[in-house]
PDB file of C-alpha atoms in Angstrom:
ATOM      1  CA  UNK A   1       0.000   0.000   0.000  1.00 79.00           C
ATOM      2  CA  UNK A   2       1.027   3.405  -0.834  1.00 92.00           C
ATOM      3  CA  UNK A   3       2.281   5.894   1.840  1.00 97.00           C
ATOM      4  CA  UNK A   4       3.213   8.208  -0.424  1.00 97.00           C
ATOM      5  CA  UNK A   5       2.541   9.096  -4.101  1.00 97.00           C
ATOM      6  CA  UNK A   6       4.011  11.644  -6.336  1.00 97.00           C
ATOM      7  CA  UNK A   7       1.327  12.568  -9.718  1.00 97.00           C
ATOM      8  CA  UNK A   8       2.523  14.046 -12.541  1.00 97.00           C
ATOM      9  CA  UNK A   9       4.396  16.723 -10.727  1.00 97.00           C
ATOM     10  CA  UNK A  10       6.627  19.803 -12.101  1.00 97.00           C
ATOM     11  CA  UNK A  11       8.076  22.535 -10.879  1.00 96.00           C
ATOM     12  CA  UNK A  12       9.546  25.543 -12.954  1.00 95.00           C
ATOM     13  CA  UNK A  13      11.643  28.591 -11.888  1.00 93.00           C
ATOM     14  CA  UNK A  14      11.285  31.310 -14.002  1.00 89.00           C
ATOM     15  CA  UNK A  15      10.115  29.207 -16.882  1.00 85.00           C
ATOM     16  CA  UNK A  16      12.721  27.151 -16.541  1.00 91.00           C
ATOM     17  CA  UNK A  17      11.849  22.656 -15.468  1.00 93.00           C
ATOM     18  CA  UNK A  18      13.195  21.564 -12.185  1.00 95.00           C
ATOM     19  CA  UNK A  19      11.127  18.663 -12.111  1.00 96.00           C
ATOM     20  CA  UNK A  20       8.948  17.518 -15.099  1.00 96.00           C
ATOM     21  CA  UNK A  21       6.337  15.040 -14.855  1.00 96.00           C
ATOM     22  CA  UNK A  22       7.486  13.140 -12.095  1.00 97.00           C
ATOM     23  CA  UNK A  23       5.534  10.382 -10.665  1.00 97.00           C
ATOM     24  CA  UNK A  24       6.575   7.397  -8.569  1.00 97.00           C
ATOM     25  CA  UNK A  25       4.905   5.526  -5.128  1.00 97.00           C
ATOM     26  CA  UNK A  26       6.611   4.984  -1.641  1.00 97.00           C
ATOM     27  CA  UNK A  27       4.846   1.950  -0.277  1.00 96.00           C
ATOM     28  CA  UNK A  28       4.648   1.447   3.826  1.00 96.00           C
ATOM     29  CA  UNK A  29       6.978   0.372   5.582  1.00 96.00           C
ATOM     30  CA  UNK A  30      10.009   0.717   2.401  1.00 97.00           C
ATOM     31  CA  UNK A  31      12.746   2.826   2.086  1.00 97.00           C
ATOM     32  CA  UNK A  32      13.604   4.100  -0.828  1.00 97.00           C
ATOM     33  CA  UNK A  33      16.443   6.319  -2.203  1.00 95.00           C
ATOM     34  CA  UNK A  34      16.062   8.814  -4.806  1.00 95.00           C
ATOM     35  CA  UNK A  35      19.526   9.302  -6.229  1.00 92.00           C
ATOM     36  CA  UNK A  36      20.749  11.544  -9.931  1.00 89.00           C
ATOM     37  CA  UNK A  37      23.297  14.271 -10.505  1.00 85.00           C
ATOM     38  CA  UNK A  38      23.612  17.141  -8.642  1.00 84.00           C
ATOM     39  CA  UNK A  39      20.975  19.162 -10.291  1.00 86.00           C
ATOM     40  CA  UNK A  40      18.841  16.612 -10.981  1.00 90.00           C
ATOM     41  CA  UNK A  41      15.462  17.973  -8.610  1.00 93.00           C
ATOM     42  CA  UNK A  42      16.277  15.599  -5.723  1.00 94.00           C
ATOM     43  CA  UNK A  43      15.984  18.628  -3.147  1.00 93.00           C
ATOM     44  CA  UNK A  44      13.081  20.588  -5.554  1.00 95.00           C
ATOM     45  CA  UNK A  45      11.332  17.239  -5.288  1.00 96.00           C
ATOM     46  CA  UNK A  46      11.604  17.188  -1.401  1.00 95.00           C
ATOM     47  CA  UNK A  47      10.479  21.246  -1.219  1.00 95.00           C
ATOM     48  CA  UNK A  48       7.284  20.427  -3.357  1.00 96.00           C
ATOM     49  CA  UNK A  49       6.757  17.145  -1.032  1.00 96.00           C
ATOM     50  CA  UNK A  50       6.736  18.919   2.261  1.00 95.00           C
ATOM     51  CA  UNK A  51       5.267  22.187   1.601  1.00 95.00           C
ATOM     52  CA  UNK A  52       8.114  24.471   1.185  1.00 94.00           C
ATOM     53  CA  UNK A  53       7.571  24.424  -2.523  1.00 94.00           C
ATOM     54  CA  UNK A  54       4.151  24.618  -4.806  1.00 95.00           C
ATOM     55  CA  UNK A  55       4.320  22.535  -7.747  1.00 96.00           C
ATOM     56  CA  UNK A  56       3.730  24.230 -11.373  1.00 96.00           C
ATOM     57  CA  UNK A  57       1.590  21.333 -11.969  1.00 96.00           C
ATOM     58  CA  UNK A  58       0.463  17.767 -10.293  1.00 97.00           C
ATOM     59  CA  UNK A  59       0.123  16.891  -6.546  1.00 96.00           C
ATOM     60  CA  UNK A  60       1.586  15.108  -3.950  1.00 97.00           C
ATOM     61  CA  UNK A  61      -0.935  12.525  -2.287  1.00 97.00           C
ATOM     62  CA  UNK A  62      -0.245  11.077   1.510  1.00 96.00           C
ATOM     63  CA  UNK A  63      -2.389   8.175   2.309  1.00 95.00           C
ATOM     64  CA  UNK A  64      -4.650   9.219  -0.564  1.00 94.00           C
ATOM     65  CA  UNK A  65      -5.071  13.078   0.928  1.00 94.00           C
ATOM     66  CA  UNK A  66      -3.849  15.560  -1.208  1.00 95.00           C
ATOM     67  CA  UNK A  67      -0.564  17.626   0.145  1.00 93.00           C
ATOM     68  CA  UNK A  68      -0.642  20.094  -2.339  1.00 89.00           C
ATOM     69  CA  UNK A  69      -0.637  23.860  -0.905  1.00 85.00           C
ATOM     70  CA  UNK A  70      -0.539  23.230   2.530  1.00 93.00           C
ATOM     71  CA  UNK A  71       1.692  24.464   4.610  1.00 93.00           C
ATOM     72  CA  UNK A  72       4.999  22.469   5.817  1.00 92.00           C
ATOM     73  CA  UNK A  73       3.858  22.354   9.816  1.00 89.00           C
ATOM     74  CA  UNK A  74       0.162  21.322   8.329  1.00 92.00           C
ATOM     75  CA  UNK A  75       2.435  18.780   6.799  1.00 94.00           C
ATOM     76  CA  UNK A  76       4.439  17.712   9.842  1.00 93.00           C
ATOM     77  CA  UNK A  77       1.213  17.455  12.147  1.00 90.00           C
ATOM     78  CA  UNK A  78      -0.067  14.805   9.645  1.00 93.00           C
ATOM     79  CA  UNK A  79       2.584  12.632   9.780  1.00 94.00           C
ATOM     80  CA  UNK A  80       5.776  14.053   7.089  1.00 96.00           C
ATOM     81  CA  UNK A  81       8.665  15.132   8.505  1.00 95.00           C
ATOM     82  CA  UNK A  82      12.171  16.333   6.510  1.00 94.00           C
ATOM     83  CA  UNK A  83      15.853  16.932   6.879  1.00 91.00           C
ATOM     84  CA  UNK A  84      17.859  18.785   5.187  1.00 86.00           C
ATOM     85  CA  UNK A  85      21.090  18.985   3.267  1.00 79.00           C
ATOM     86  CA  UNK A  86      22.797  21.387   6.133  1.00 77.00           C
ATOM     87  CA  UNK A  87      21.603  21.062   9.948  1.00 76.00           C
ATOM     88  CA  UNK A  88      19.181  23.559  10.522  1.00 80.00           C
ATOM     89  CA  UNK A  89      19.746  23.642  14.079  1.00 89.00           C
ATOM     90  CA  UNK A  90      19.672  26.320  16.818  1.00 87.00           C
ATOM     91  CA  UNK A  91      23.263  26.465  18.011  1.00 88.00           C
ATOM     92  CA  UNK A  92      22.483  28.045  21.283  1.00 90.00           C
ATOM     93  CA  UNK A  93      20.575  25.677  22.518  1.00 92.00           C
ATOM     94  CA  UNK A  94      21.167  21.891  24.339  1.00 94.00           C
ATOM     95  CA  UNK A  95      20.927  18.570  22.356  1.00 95.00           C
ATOM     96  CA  UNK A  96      18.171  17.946  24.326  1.00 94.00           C
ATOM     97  CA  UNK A  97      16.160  21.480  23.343  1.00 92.00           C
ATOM     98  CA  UNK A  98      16.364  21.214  19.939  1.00 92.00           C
ATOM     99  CA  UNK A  99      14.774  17.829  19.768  1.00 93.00           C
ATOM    100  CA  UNK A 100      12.210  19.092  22.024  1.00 90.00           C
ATOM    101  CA  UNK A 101      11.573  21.723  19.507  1.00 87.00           C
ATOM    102  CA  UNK A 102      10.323  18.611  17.271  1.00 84.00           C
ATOM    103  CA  UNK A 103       7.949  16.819  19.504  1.00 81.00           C
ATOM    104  CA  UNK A 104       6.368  20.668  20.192  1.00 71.00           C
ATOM    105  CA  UNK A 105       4.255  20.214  16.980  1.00 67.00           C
ATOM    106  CA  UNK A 106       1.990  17.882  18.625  1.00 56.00           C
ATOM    107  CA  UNK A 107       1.489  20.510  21.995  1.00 56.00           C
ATOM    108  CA  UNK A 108      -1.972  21.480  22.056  1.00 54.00           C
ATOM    109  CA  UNK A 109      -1.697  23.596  25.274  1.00 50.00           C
ATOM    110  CA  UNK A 110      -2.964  27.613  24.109  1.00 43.00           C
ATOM    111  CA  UNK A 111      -0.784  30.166  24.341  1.00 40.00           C
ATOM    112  CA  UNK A 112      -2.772  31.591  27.594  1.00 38.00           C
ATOM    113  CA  UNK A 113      -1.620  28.287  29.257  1.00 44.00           C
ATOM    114  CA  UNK A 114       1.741  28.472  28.240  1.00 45.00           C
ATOM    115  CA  UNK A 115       2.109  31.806  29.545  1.00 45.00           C
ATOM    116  CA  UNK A 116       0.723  31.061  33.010  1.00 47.00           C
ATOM    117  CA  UNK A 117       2.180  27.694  33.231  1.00 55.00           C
ATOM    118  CA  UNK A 118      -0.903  25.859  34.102  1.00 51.00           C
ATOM    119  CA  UNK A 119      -1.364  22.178  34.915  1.00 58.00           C
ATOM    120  CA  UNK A 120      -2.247  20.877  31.279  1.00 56.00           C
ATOM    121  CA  UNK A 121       0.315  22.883  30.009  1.00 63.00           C
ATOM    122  CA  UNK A 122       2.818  21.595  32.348  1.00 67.00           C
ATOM    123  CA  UNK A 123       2.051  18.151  31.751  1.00 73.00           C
ATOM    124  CA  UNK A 124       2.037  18.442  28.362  1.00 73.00           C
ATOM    125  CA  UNK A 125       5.884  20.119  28.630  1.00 78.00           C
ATOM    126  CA  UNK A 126       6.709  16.826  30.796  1.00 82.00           C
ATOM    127  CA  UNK A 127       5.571  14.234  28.182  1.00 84.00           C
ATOM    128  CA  UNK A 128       7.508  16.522  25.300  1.00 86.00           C
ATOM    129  CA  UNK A 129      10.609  16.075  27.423  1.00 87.00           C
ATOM    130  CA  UNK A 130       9.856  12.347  28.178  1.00 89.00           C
ATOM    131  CA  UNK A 131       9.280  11.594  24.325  1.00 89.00           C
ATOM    132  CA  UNK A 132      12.717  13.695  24.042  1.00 91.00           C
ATOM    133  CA  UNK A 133      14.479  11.771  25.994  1.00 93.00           C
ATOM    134  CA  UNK A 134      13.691   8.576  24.929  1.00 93.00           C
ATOM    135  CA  UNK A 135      14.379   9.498  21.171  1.00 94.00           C
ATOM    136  CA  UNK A 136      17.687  10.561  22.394  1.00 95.00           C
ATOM    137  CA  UNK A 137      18.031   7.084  23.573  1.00 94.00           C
ATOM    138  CA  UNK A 138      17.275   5.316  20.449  1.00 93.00           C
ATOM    139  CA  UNK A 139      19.576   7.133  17.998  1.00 93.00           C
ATOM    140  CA  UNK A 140      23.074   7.347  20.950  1.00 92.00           C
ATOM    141  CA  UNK A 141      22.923  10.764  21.843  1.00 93.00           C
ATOM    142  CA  UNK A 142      21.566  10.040  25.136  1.00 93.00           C
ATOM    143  CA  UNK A 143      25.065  11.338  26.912  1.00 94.00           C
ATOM    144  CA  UNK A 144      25.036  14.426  25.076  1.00 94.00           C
ATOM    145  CA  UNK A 145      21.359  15.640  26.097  1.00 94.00           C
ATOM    146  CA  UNK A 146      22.753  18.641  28.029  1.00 95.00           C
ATOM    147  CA  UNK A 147      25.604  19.339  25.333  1.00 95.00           C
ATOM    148  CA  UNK A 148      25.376  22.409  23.739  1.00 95.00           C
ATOM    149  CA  UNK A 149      24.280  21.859  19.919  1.00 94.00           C
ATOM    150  CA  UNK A 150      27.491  24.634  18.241  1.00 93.00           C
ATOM    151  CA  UNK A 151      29.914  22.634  20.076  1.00 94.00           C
ATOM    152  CA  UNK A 152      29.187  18.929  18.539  1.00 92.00           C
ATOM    153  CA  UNK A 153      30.998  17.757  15.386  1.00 90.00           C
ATOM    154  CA  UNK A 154      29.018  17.668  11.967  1.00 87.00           C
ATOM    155  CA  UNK A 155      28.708  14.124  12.344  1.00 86.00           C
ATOM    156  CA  UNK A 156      26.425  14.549  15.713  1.00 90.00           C
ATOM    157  CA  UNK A 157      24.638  17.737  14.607  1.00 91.00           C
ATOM    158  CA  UNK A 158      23.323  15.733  11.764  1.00 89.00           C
ATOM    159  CA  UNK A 159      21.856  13.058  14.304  1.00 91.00           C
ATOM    160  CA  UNK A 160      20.855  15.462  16.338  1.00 93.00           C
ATOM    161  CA  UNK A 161      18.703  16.720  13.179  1.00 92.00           C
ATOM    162  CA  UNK A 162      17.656  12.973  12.760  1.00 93.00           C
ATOM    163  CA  UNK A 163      16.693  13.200  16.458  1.00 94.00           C
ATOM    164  CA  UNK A 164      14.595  16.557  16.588  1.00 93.00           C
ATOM    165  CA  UNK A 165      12.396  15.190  13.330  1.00 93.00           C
ATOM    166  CA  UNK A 166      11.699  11.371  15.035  1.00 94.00           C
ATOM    167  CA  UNK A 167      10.432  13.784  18.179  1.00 92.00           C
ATOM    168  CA  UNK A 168       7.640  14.581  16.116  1.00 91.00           C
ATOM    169  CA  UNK A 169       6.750  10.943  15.578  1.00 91.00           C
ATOM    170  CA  UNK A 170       6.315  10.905  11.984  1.00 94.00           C
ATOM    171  CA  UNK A 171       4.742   8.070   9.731  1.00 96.00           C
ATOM    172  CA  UNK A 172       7.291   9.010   6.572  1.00 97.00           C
ATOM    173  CA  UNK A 173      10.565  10.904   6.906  1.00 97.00           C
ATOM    174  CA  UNK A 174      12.139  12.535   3.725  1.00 97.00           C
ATOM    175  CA  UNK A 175      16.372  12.622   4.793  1.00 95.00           C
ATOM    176  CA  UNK A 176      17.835  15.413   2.715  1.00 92.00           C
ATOM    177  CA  UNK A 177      21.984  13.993   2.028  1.00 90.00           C
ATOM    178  CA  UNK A 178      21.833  12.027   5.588  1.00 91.00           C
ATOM    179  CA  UNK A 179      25.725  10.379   5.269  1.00 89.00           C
ATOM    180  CA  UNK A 180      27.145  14.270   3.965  1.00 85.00           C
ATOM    181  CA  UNK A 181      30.066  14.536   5.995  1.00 82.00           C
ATOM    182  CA  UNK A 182      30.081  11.759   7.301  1.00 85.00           C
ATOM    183  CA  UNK A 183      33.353   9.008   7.760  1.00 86.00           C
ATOM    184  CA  UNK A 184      33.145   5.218   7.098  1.00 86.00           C
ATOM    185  CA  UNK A 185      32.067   4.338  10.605  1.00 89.00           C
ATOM    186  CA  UNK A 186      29.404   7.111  11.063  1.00 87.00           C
ATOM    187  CA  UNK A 187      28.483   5.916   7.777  1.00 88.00           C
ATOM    188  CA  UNK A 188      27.612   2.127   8.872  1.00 90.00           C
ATOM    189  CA  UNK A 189      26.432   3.763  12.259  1.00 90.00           C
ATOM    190  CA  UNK A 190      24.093   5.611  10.310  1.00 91.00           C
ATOM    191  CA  UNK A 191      22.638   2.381   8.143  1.00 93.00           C
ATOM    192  CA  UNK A 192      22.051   0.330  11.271  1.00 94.00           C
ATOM    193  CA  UNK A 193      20.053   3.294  13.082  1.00 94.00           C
ATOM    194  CA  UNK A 194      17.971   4.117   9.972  1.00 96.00           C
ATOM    195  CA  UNK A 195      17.223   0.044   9.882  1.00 96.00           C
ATOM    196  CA  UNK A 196      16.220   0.281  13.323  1.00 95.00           C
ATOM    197  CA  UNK A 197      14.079   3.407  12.731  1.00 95.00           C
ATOM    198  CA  UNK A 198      12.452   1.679   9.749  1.00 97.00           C
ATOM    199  CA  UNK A 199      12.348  -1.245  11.860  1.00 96.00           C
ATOM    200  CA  UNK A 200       9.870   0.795  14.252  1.00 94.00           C
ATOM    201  CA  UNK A 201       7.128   1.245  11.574  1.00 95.00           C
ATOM    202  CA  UNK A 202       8.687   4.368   9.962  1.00 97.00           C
ATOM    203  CA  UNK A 203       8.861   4.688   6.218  1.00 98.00           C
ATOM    204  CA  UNK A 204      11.792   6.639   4.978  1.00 98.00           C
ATOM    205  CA  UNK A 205      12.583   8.320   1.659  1.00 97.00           C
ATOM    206  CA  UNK A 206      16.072   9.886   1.443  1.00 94.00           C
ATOM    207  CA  UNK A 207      18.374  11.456  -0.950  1.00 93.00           C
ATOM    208  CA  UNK A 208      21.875  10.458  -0.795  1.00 88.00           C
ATOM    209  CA  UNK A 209      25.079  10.485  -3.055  1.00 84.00           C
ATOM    210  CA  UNK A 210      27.013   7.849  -0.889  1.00 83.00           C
ATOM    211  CA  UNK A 211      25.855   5.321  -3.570  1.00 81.00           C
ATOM    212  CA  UNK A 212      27.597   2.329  -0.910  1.00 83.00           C
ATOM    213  CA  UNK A 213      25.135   3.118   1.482  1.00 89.00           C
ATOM    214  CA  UNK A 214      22.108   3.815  -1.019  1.00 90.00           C
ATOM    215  CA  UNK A 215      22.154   0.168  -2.490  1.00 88.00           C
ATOM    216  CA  UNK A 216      23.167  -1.440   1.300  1.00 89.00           C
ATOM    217  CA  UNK A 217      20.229   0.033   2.687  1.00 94.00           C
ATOM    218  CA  UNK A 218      17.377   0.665   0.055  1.00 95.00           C
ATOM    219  CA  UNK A 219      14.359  -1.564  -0.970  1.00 95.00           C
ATOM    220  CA  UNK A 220      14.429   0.610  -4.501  1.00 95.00           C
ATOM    221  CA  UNK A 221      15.296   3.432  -5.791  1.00 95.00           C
ATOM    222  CA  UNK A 222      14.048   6.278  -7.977  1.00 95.00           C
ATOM    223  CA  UNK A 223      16.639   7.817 -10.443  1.00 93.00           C
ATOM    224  CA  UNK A 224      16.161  11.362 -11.671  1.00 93.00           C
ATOM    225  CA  UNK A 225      17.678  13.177 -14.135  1.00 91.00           C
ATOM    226  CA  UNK A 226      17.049  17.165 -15.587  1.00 91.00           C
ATOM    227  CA  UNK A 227      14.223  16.655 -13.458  1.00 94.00           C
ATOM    228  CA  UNK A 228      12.492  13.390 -15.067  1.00 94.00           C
ATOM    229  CA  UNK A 229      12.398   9.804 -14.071  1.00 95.00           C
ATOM    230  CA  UNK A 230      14.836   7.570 -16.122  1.00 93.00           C
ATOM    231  CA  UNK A 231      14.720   4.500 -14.075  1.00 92.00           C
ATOM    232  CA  UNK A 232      13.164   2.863 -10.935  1.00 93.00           C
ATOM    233  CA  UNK A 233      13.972  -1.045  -8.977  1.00 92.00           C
ATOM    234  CA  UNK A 234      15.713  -2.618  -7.071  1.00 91.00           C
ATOM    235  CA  UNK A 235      19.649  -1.751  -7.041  1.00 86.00           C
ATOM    236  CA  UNK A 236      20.129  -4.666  -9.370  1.00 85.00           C
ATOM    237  CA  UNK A 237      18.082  -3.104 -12.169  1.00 88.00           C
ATOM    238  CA  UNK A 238      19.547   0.641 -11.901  1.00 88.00           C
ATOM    239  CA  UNK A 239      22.865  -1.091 -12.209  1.00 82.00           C
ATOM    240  CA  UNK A 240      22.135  -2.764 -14.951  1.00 84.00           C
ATOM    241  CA  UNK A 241      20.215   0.113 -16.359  1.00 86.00           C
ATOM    242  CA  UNK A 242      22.542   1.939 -19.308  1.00 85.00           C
ATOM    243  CA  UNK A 243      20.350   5.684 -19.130  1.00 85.00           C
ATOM    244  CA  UNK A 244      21.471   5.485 -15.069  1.00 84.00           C
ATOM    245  CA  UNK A 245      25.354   4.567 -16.370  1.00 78.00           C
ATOM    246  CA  UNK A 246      25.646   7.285 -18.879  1.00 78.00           C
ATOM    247  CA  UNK A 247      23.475   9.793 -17.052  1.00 71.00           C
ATOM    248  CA  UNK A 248      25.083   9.758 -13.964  1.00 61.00           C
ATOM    249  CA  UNK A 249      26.616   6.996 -11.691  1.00 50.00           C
ATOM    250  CA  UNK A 250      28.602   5.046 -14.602  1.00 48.00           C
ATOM    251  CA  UNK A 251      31.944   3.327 -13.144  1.00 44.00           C
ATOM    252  CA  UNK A 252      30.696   4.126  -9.371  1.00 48.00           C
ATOM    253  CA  UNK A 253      27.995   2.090  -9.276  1.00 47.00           C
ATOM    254  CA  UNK A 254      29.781  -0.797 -10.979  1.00 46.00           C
ATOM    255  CA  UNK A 255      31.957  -0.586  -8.386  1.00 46.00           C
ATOM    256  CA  UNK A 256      29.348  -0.129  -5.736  1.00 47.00           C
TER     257      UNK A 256
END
């Protein structure tokens, strides 16, 4: 069954296509990769997914509702939550905070109540933290909960992205370049916690030029190109596929 489904979308920038006609599924429960050239819409496609982004033309359709033209907390609250290609963190605040800052798109408590600190509200601030904390847990950053977010390596302030967008308890989450930066071992670090994650009933879509990792962790994969769909499998068909070798991975996936 479909979690996700992409219709005949495009996107253009001044007249010019990002994405053109795109359509592909995202069943529950996979995870796929959508890989291409740099260029190739990956990020445009994410922007038009979550809200950040209107599409020219088509829709994007989340357990058959239509996605199109709301906006990206609308988004979040039902159940789609993103990354992005460079933390988009706040630096001045704990490892702990920032996921909080996640999880706060479920509070329901009014602004009155937050103001006065009344009972709901101060409930509801104790199960945020709770939820937190035990998200913290799951992908190792448990130790670092007090740790100030500008003084972790790259490597951590990615997870700690990871972290903050599992805080909102999402049913699909879109990973914008999740291994950038990352060495070997945070690499395979990374593969086993996004197995676990999908492990836990969460679908995941992610964009990702560490082709290694791609066909190690992905069910199938979308390939785009000038912002159209030139192939889509299993890693044994895009290898095999000669538009995906002369469009973009060629030797490097051979060797992957």
């Amino acid at each position: 069954m479909a979690i996700l489904e992409v219709v005949h979308v495009s996107k253009e920038f001044g007249g010019l296509p990002a994405l053109s006609d795109v359509s592909f599924a995202i069943q529950r429960g996979e995870i796929k990769g959508l890989i291409g050239p740099n260029g190739a819409g990956k990020t445009t496609l994410f922007n038009v997914a979550t809200g950040f982004v209107a599409p020219t033309r088509g829709k994007v359709l989340f357990e058959g509702n239509n996605l199109t033209n709301h906006r990206p907390h609308e988004i979040v609250r039902r159940g789609v939550v993103r990354t992005f290609q460079l933390p988009q963190l706040f630096p001045d605040m704990t490892v702990l905070e920032n996921v909080m800052v996640g999880r706060h798109v479920h509070s329901r408590a009014e602004f009155v109540a937050s103001l006065l600190c009344l009972p709901g509200q101060r409930r509801e601030e104790k199960d945020i933290r709770t939820r937190s904390e035990e998200v913290l847990a799951l992908t190792g950053l448990g130790d670092l909960a007090r740790a100030m977010v500008a003084n972790l390596p790259y490597g951590l302030q990615r997870r700690v992205e990871l972290a903050r967008a599992l805080a909102a308890d999402p049913q699909l989450i879109l990973l914008d370049e999740p291994a950038a930066g990352l060495n070997s071992q945070e690499s395979l670090e990374l593969i086993d916690l996004l197995r676990q994650i999908n492990q836990r009933g969460v679908t995941i879509l992610l964009v990702e030029h560490d082709v290694g990792l791609v066909m190690e962790l992905c069910h199938s994969l979308v390939v785009l190109n000038y912002g159209e769909v030139i192939a889509e499998g299993g890693g044994a068909e895009i290898r095999a596929n000669p538009q995906v070798m002369a469009a973009y991975l060629g030797e490097e996936l051979d060797h992957a």
